[in-house]
Amino acid sequence: MSTLPSSHLRLTAIDTETTVRIELRGDLDYDNADVLLEAVTDKLTAHPRLRDLHLGCAGLGAVDSTGLSILLMIRRRTDAAHVCLHLEDRTPALDRLLTITGSMEYLTALPADAAARESAGAKELRADTEE
């Protein structure tokens, strides 16, 4: 059995005051996953008013168990910071991994406080339009 060398993970971040988007390109695996965790941790620390963290997954290659554990850890850290995690442009392979492991709902659902904010915003919008 031969193993292919891991494709280095490259990250491209776009920051605003309340939103960070990080584009992922390459493998999220044992060799590279810590790079993403470190980048997300730095963004959470550097942006105290951060509300949304978007991870663009279109360029994501292989994701192994270490990569999955890093995504789960990122979710825990964003929840603790009251930041909404968005896994966007997921590849079919990533969706299959999240489904098989039962982590799809946990990683893609809005945190309880964000869902409450959106619900409150929708109620305010309805109240404004009913007046």
Coordinates of N, CA, C and O in Angstrom, one line a residue:
M1 N 0.8 -1.2 0.0 CA 0.0 0.0 0.0 C 0.9 1.2 0.0 O 1.9 1.3 0.7
S2 N 0.6 2.1 -0.8 CA 1.3 3.4 -0.8 C 0.4 4.5 -0.4 O -0.8 4.5 -0.6
T3 N 1.0 5.5 0.2 CA 0.2 6.7 0.6 C 0.8 7.9 -0.2 O 2.0 8.0 -0.4
L4 N -0.1 8.7 -0.6 CA 0.3 9.9 -1.3 C 0.7 11.0 -0.3 O 0.2 11.0 0.8
P5 N 1.6 11.8 -0.6 CA 2.0 12.9 0.3 C 0.8 13.8 0.5 O 0.0 14.0 -0.4
S6 N 0.7 14.3 1.7 CA -0.4 15.2 2.0 C -0.3 16.5 1.2 O 0.8 17.0 1.0
S7 N -1.4 17.0 0.8 CA -1.4 18.3 0.1 C -1.5 19.4 1.2 O -2.4 19.4 2.0
H8 N -0.5 20.2 1.2 CA -0.4 21.3 2.2 C -1.7 22.1 2.2 O -2.2 22.4 1.2
L9 N -2.1 22.4 3.4 CA -3.3 23.2 3.6 C -2.9 24.7 3.5 O -2.0 25.2 4.1
R10 N -3.6 25.4 2.6 CA -3.4 26.8 2.4 C -4.7 27.5 2.8 O -5.8 27.1 2.4
L11 N -4.5 28.6 3.6 CA -5.6 29.4 4.1 C -5.6 30.8 3.5 O -4.5 31.4 3.5
T12 N -6.7 31.3 3.1 CA -6.8 32.7 2.7 C -8.0 33.3 3.5 O -9.1 32.8 3.5
A13 N -7.7 34.3 4.3 CA -8.7 34.9 5.2 C -9.0 36.3 4.7 O -8.2 37.1 4.3
I14 N -10.3 36.6 4.9 CA -10.8 37.9 4.6 C -11.6 38.3 5.9 O -12.5 37.7 6.3
D15 N -11.1 39.4 6.5 CA -11.6 39.9 7.8 C -12.4 41.1 7.7 O -12.0 42.0 6.9
T16 N -13.5 41.2 8.4 CA -14.2 42.5 8.7 C -14.3 42.6 10.2 O -13.8 41.7 10.9
E17 N -14.9 43.6 10.7 CA -15.0 43.7 12.1 C -15.8 42.6 12.8 O -15.5 42.1 13.8
T18 N -16.9 42.1 12.1 CA -17.8 41.1 12.7 C -17.8 39.8 12.0 O -18.4 38.9 12.4
T19 N -17.1 39.7 10.8 CA -17.1 38.5 10.0 C -15.7 38.1 9.6 O -14.9 39.0 9.2
V20 N -15.4 36.9 9.6 CA -14.1 36.3 9.0 C -14.5 35.2 8.1 O -15.3 34.4 8.5
R21 N -13.9 35.2 6.9 CA -14.1 34.1 6.0 C -12.7 33.5 5.7 O -11.8 34.3 5.4
I22 N -12.5 32.2 5.9 CA -11.3 31.6 5.6 C -11.5 30.5 4.5 O -12.3 29.6 4.7
E23 N -10.8 30.7 3.4 CA -10.9 29.7 2.3 C -9.9 28.6 2.6 O -8.7 28.9 2.8
L24 N -10.3 27.4 2.5 CA -9.4 26.2 2.7 C -9.1 25.6 1.4 O -10.0 25.3 0.6
R25 N -7.8 25.3 1.2 CA -7.3 24.7 0.0 C -6.3 23.7 0.3 O -5.2 24.0 0.9
G26 N -6.5 22.4 0.1 CA -5.6 21.3 0.4 C -6.2 20.4 1.4 O -7.5 20.3 1.5
D27 N -5.4 19.5 2.0 CA -5.9 18.5 2.9 C -6.0 19.0 4.3 O -5.1 19.7 4.8
L28 N -7.1 18.6 5.0 CA -7.2 18.8 6.4 C -7.0 17.5 7.1 O -7.9 16.7 7.2
D29 N -5.8 17.3 7.4 CA -5.4 16.0 8.0 C -4.4 16.1 9.1 O -4.1 17.2 9.6
Y30 N -3.8 15.0 9.5 CA -2.9 14.9 10.6 C -1.7 15.9 10.4 O -1.3 16.5 11.4
D31 N -1.3 16.0 9.2 CA -0.1 16.9 8.9 C -0.4 18.4 8.9 O 0.4 19.2 9.1
N32 N -1.7 18.7 8.6 CA -2.0 20.1 8.4 C -3.1 20.7 9.3 O -3.3 21.9 9.3
A33 N -3.9 19.9 9.9 CA -5.1 20.4 10.6 C -4.8 21.5 11.7 O -5.6 22.4 11.9
D34 N -3.6 21.3 12.3 CA -3.3 22.3 13.4 C -3.2 23.7 12.8 O -3.4 24.7 13.5
V35 N -2.8 23.9 11.5 CA -2.7 25.2 10.9 C -4.1 25.9 10.9 O -4.2 27.1 11.2
L36 N -5.1 25.1 10.6 CA -6.5 25.7 10.6 C -6.9 26.1 12.1 O -7.4 27.2 12.3
L37 N -6.7 25.2 13.0 CA -7.0 25.5 14.4 C -6.3 26.8 14.9 O -6.9 27.6 15.5
E38 N -5.1 26.9 14.6 CA -4.3 28.0 15.0 C -4.8 29.3 14.4 O -5.0 30.3 15.0
A39 N -5.1 29.2 13.1 CA -5.7 30.4 12.4 C -7.0 30.8 13.0 O -7.2 32.0 13.2
V40 N -7.9 29.9 13.2 CA -9.2 30.2 13.8 C -9.0 30.8 15.2 O -9.7 31.8 15.6
T41 N -8.2 30.2 16.0 CA -7.9 30.7 17.4 C -7.4 32.1 17.3 O -7.9 32.9 18.1
D42 N -6.5 32.4 16.4 CA -6.0 33.7 16.3 C -7.1 34.7 15.9 O -7.2 35.8 16.4
K43 N -8.0 34.3 15.0 CA -9.1 35.2 14.6 C -10.1 35.4 15.7 O -10.5 36.6 15.9
L44 N -10.4 34.4 16.5 CA -11.3 34.6 17.6 C -10.7 35.5 18.7 O -11.4 36.3 19.3
T45 N -9.4 35.4 18.8 CA -8.7 36.3 19.8 C -8.6 37.7 19.3 O -8.8 38.7 20.0
A46 N -8.3 37.9 18.0 CA -8.0 39.2 17.4 C -9.3 40.0 17.2 O -9.3 41.2 17.0
H47 N -10.5 39.3 17.1 CA -11.7 40.0 16.7 C -12.8 39.8 17.8 O -13.6 38.9 17.7
P48 N -12.7 40.6 18.9 CA -13.6 40.4 20.0 C -15.1 40.6 19.6 O -16.0 40.1 20.3
R49 N -15.4 41.3 18.5 CA -16.7 41.6 18.1 C -17.2 40.6 17.0 O -18.2 40.8 16.3
L50 N -16.4 39.6 16.8 CA -16.7 38.6 15.7 C -18.0 38.0 15.9 O -18.3 37.5 17.1
R51 N -18.9 37.9 14.9 CA -20.2 37.3 15.0 C -20.3 36.0 14.1 O -21.0 35.1 14.5
D52 N -19.6 36.0 13.0 CA -19.7 34.9 12.1 C -18.3 34.5 11.6 O -17.5 35.3 11.2
L53 N -18.1 33.2 11.6 CA -16.8 32.6 11.0 C -17.3 31.7 9.9 O -17.9 30.7 10.1
H54 N -16.9 32.0 8.7 CA -17.2 31.2 7.5 C -16.0 30.5 7.1 O -14.9 31.1 6.9
L55 N -16.1 29.1 6.9 CA -15.0 28.3 6.4 C -15.4 27.9 5.0 O -16.4 27.1 4.8
G56 N -14.7 28.4 4.0 CA -15.0 28.0 2.6 C -14.3 26.7 2.3 O -13.1 26.6 2.3
C57 N -15.1 25.7 2.0 CA -14.6 24.3 1.9 C -14.5 23.8 0.5 O -14.1 22.6 0.3
A58 N -14.7 24.7 -0.5 CA -14.7 24.2 -1.9 C -13.4 23.6 -2.3 O -13.3 22.7 -3.1
G59 N -12.3 24.1 -1.8 CA -10.9 23.7 -2.2 C -10.4 22.6 -1.3 O -9.2 22.3 -1.4
L60 N -11.2 22.1 -0.4 CA -10.7 21.2 0.6 C -10.5 19.8 -0.1 O -11.4 19.3 -0.8
G61 N -9.4 19.2 0.2 CA -9.1 17.9 -0.3 C -9.5 16.8 0.7 O -10.6 16.9 1.2
A62 N -8.6 15.9 1.1 CA -8.9 14.9 2.0 C -9.1 15.4 3.4 O -8.4 16.4 3.8
V63 N -10.0 14.8 4.2 CA -10.2 15.1 5.6 C -10.1 13.8 6.3 O -10.9 12.9 6.1
D64 N -9.2 13.7 7.2 CA -9.1 12.5 8.0 C -9.6 12.7 9.4 O -10.2 13.8 9.7
S65 N -9.4 11.7 10.3 CA -10.0 11.9 11.6 C -9.5 13.1 12.4 O -10.2 13.7 13.2
T66 N -8.2 13.4 12.2 CA -7.6 14.6 12.8 C -8.3 15.8 12.3 O -8.7 16.7 13.1
G67 N -8.5 15.9 11.0 CA -9.2 17.1 10.4 C -10.6 17.2 11.0 O -11.1 18.3 11.3
L68 N -11.3 16.1 11.1 CA -12.7 16.1 11.6 C -12.6 16.6 13.1 O -13.5 17.4 13.5
S69 N -11.7 16.1 13.9 CA -11.6 16.5 15.3 C -11.3 18.0 15.4 O -11.8 18.7 16.3
I70 N -10.5 18.5 14.5 CA -10.2 20.0 14.5 C -11.5 20.7 14.1 O -11.8 21.8 14.8
L71 N -12.3 20.3 13.2 CA -13.6 21.0 12.9 C -14.5 20.9 14.1 O -15.1 22.0 14.4
L72 N -14.5 19.8 14.8 CA -15.4 19.7 16.1 C -14.8 20.7 17.1 O -15.6 21.3 17.8
M73 N -13.5 20.8 17.2 CA -12.9 21.7 18.2 C -13.2 23.1 17.9 O -13.5 24.0 18.7
I74 N -13.2 23.4 16.6 CA -13.5 24.8 16.1 C -14.9 25.1 16.5 O -15.2 26.2 16.9
R75 N -15.8 24.2 16.3 CA -17.2 24.4 16.6 C -17.4 24.7 18.1 O -18.1 25.6 18.6
R76 N -16.7 23.9 19.0 CA -16.8 24.2 20.4 C -16.2 25.6 20.8 O -16.8 26.3 21.6
R77 N -15.1 26.0 20.1 CA -14.5 27.3 20.4 C -15.4 28.4 19.9 O -15.5 29.4 20.6
T78 N -16.0 28.2 18.7 CA -16.9 29.3 18.2 C -18.1 29.4 19.1 O -18.6 30.5 19.4
D79 N -18.7 28.3 19.5 CA -19.8 28.3 20.4 C -19.5 29.1 21.7 O -20.2 29.9 22.2
A80 N -18.3 28.8 22.3 CA -17.9 29.4 23.5 C -17.7 30.9 23.4 O -17.9 31.7 24.3
A81 N -17.3 31.3 22.2 CA -17.1 32.7 21.9 C -18.4 33.4 21.3 O -18.3 34.6 21.0
H82 N -19.5 32.7 21.3 CA -20.8 33.2 20.7 C -20.6 33.7 19.3 O -21.1 34.7 18.9
V83 N -19.8 32.9 18.5 CA -19.6 33.1 17.1 C -20.3 32.0 16.3 O -20.2 30.8 16.7
C84 N -21.0 32.4 15.2 CA -21.6 31.4 14.4 C -20.6 30.8 13.4 O -20.0 31.5 12.7
L85 N -20.5 29.5 13.4 CA -19.7 28.8 12.4 C -20.5 28.4 11.2 O -21.6 27.8 11.3
H86 N -19.9 28.7 10.0 CA -20.6 28.4 8.8 C -19.6 27.5 7.9 O -18.6 28.0 7.6
L87 N -20.0 26.3 7.7 CA -19.1 25.4 6.8 C -19.8 25.6 5.4 O -20.8 25.0 5.1
E88 N -19.2 26.4 4.5 CA -19.8 26.7 3.2 C -19.1 26.0 2.1 O -17.9 25.6 2.2
D89 N -19.8 25.8 1.0 CA -19.3 25.2 -0.2 C -18.7 23.8 0.1 O -17.6 23.5 -0.4
R90 N -19.4 23.1 0.9 CA -18.8 21.7 1.3 C -18.8 20.8 0.0 O -19.7 20.8 -0.8
T91 N -17.7 20.0 0.0 CA -17.6 19.1 -1.1 C -18.5 17.9 -0.8 O -18.8 17.6 0.4
P92 N -18.9 17.1 -1.8 CA -19.6 15.8 -1.5 C -18.9 14.9 -0.6 O -19.5 14.3 0.3
A93 N -17.6 14.9 -0.7 CA -16.8 14.0 0.2 C -16.9 14.5 1.6 O -17.0 13.7 2.6
L94 N -16.8 15.8 1.9 CA -16.9 16.3 3.2 C -18.3 16.0 3.8 O -18.5 15.6 4.9
D95 N -19.4 16.3 2.9 CA -20.7 16.0 3.4 C -20.9 14.5 3.8 O -21.5 14.2 4.8
R96 N -20.3 13.6 3.0 CA -20.4 12.2 3.2 C -19.7 11.9 4.6 O -20.2 11.1 5.4
L97 N -18.5 12.4 4.8 CA -17.8 12.2 6.1 C -18.6 12.7 7.3 O -18.8 12.0 8.3
L98 N -19.2 13.9 7.1 CA -20.0 14.5 8.2 C -21.2 13.6 8.5 O -21.7 13.5 9.6
T99 N -21.8 13.1 7.4 CA -23.0 12.3 7.6 C -22.7 11.0 8.2 O -23.4 10.5 9.2
I100 N -21.7 10.3 7.7 CA -21.3 9.0 8.2 C -20.9 9.1 9.7 O -21.3 8.2 10.5
T101 N -20.3 10.1 10.1 CA -19.8 10.3 11.5 C -20.9 10.9 12.4 O -20.7 11.0 13.6
G102 N -22.0 11.3 11.8 CA -23.1 11.8 12.6 C -22.8 13.3 13.1 O -23.4 13.7 14.1
S103 N -21.8 13.9 12.5 CA -21.4 15.3 12.9 C -22.0 16.4 12.1 O -21.8 17.6 12.3
M104 N -22.8 16.0 11.0 CA -23.3 17.0 10.1 C -24.2 18.1 10.9 O -24.0 19.3 10.7
E105 N -25.1 17.6 11.6 CA -26.1 18.5 12.3 C -25.3 19.4 13.3 O -25.5 20.6 13.3
Y106 N -24.4 18.8 14.1 CA -23.6 19.6 15.0 C -22.8 20.7 14.4 O -22.7 21.8 14.8
L107 N -22.1 20.3 13.2 CA -21.2 21.3 12.6 C -21.9 22.3 11.7 O -21.4 23.4 11.4
T108 N -23.2 22.0 11.3 CA -23.8 23.0 10.4 C -25.0 23.7 11.0 O -25.5 24.6 10.4
A109 N -25.5 23.3 12.2 CA -26.6 23.9 12.8 C -26.2 25.2 13.4 O -25.0 25.4 13.9
L110 N -27.1 26.2 13.5 CA -26.8 27.4 14.2 C -26.7 27.1 15.7 O -27.5 26.4 16.2
P111 N -25.8 27.8 16.4 CA -25.8 27.7 17.9 C -27.1 28.2 18.4 O -27.8 29.1 17.8
A112 N -27.5 27.8 19.6 CA -28.8 28.2 20.2 C -28.9 29.7 20.3 O -30.0 30.2 20.0
D113 N -27.9 30.4 20.7 CA -28.0 31.9 20.9 C -28.1 32.5 19.5 O -28.8 33.5 19.4
A114 N -27.5 32.0 18.5 CA -27.6 32.6 17.2 C -29.0 32.4 16.6 O -29.6 33.2 16.0
A115 N -29.5 31.2 16.8 CA -30.9 30.9 16.4 C -31.9 31.8 17.1 O -32.8 32.3 16.4
A116 N -31.7 32.0 18.4 CA -32.5 32.9 19.1 C -32.5 34.3 18.5 O -33.5 35.0 18.4
R117 N -31.2 34.8 18.2 CA -31.0 36.1 17.6 C -31.8 36.2 16.3 O -32.5 37.2 16.0
E118 N -31.6 35.2 15.5 CA -32.3 35.2 14.2 C -33.8 35.2 14.3 O -34.5 35.9 13.6
S119 N -34.3 34.5 15.3 CA -35.7 34.4 15.5 C -36.2 35.8 16.0 O -37.3 36.3 15.6
A120 N -35.5 36.4 16.9 CA -35.9 37.7 17.5 C -35.9 38.7 16.3 O -36.7 39.6 16.2
G121 N -34.9 38.6 15.5 CA -34.8 39.6 14.3 C -35.9 39.4 13.4 O -36.5 40.4 12.9
A122 N -36.4 38.2 13.1 CA -37.5 37.9 12.3 C -38.8 38.4 12.9 O -39.6 39.0 12.2
K123 N -38.9 38.3 14.2 CA -40.1 38.8 14.9 C -40.1 40.3 14.8 O -41.2 40.9 14.6
E124 N -39.0 41.0 15.0 CA -38.9 42.4 14.9 C -39.3 42.9 13.5 O -40.0 43.9 13.3
L125 N -38.8 42.1 12.5 CA -39.1 42.5 11.1 C -40.6 42.4 10.8 O -41.2 43.2 10.2
R126 N -41.2 41.3 11.3 CA -42.6 41.1 11.1 C -43.4 42.2 11.8 O -44.4 42.8 11.3
A127 N -43.0 42.6 13.1 CA -43.6 43.6 13.8 C -43.5 45.0 13.0 O -44.5 45.7 13.0
D128 N -42.4 45.2 12.4 CA -42.2 46.5 11.7 C -43.1 46.5 10.5 O -43.6 47.5 10.1
T129 N -43.2 45.4 9.8 CA -44.1 45.3 8.6 C -45.6 45.3 8.9 O -46.4 45.7 8.1
E130 N -45.9 44.9 10.1 CA -47.4 44.9 10.5 C -47.9 46.2 10.9 O -49.0 46.4 11.0
E131 N -46.9 47.1 11.3 CA -47.3 48.4 11.8 C -47.8 49.3 10.7 O -47.5 49.2 9.6

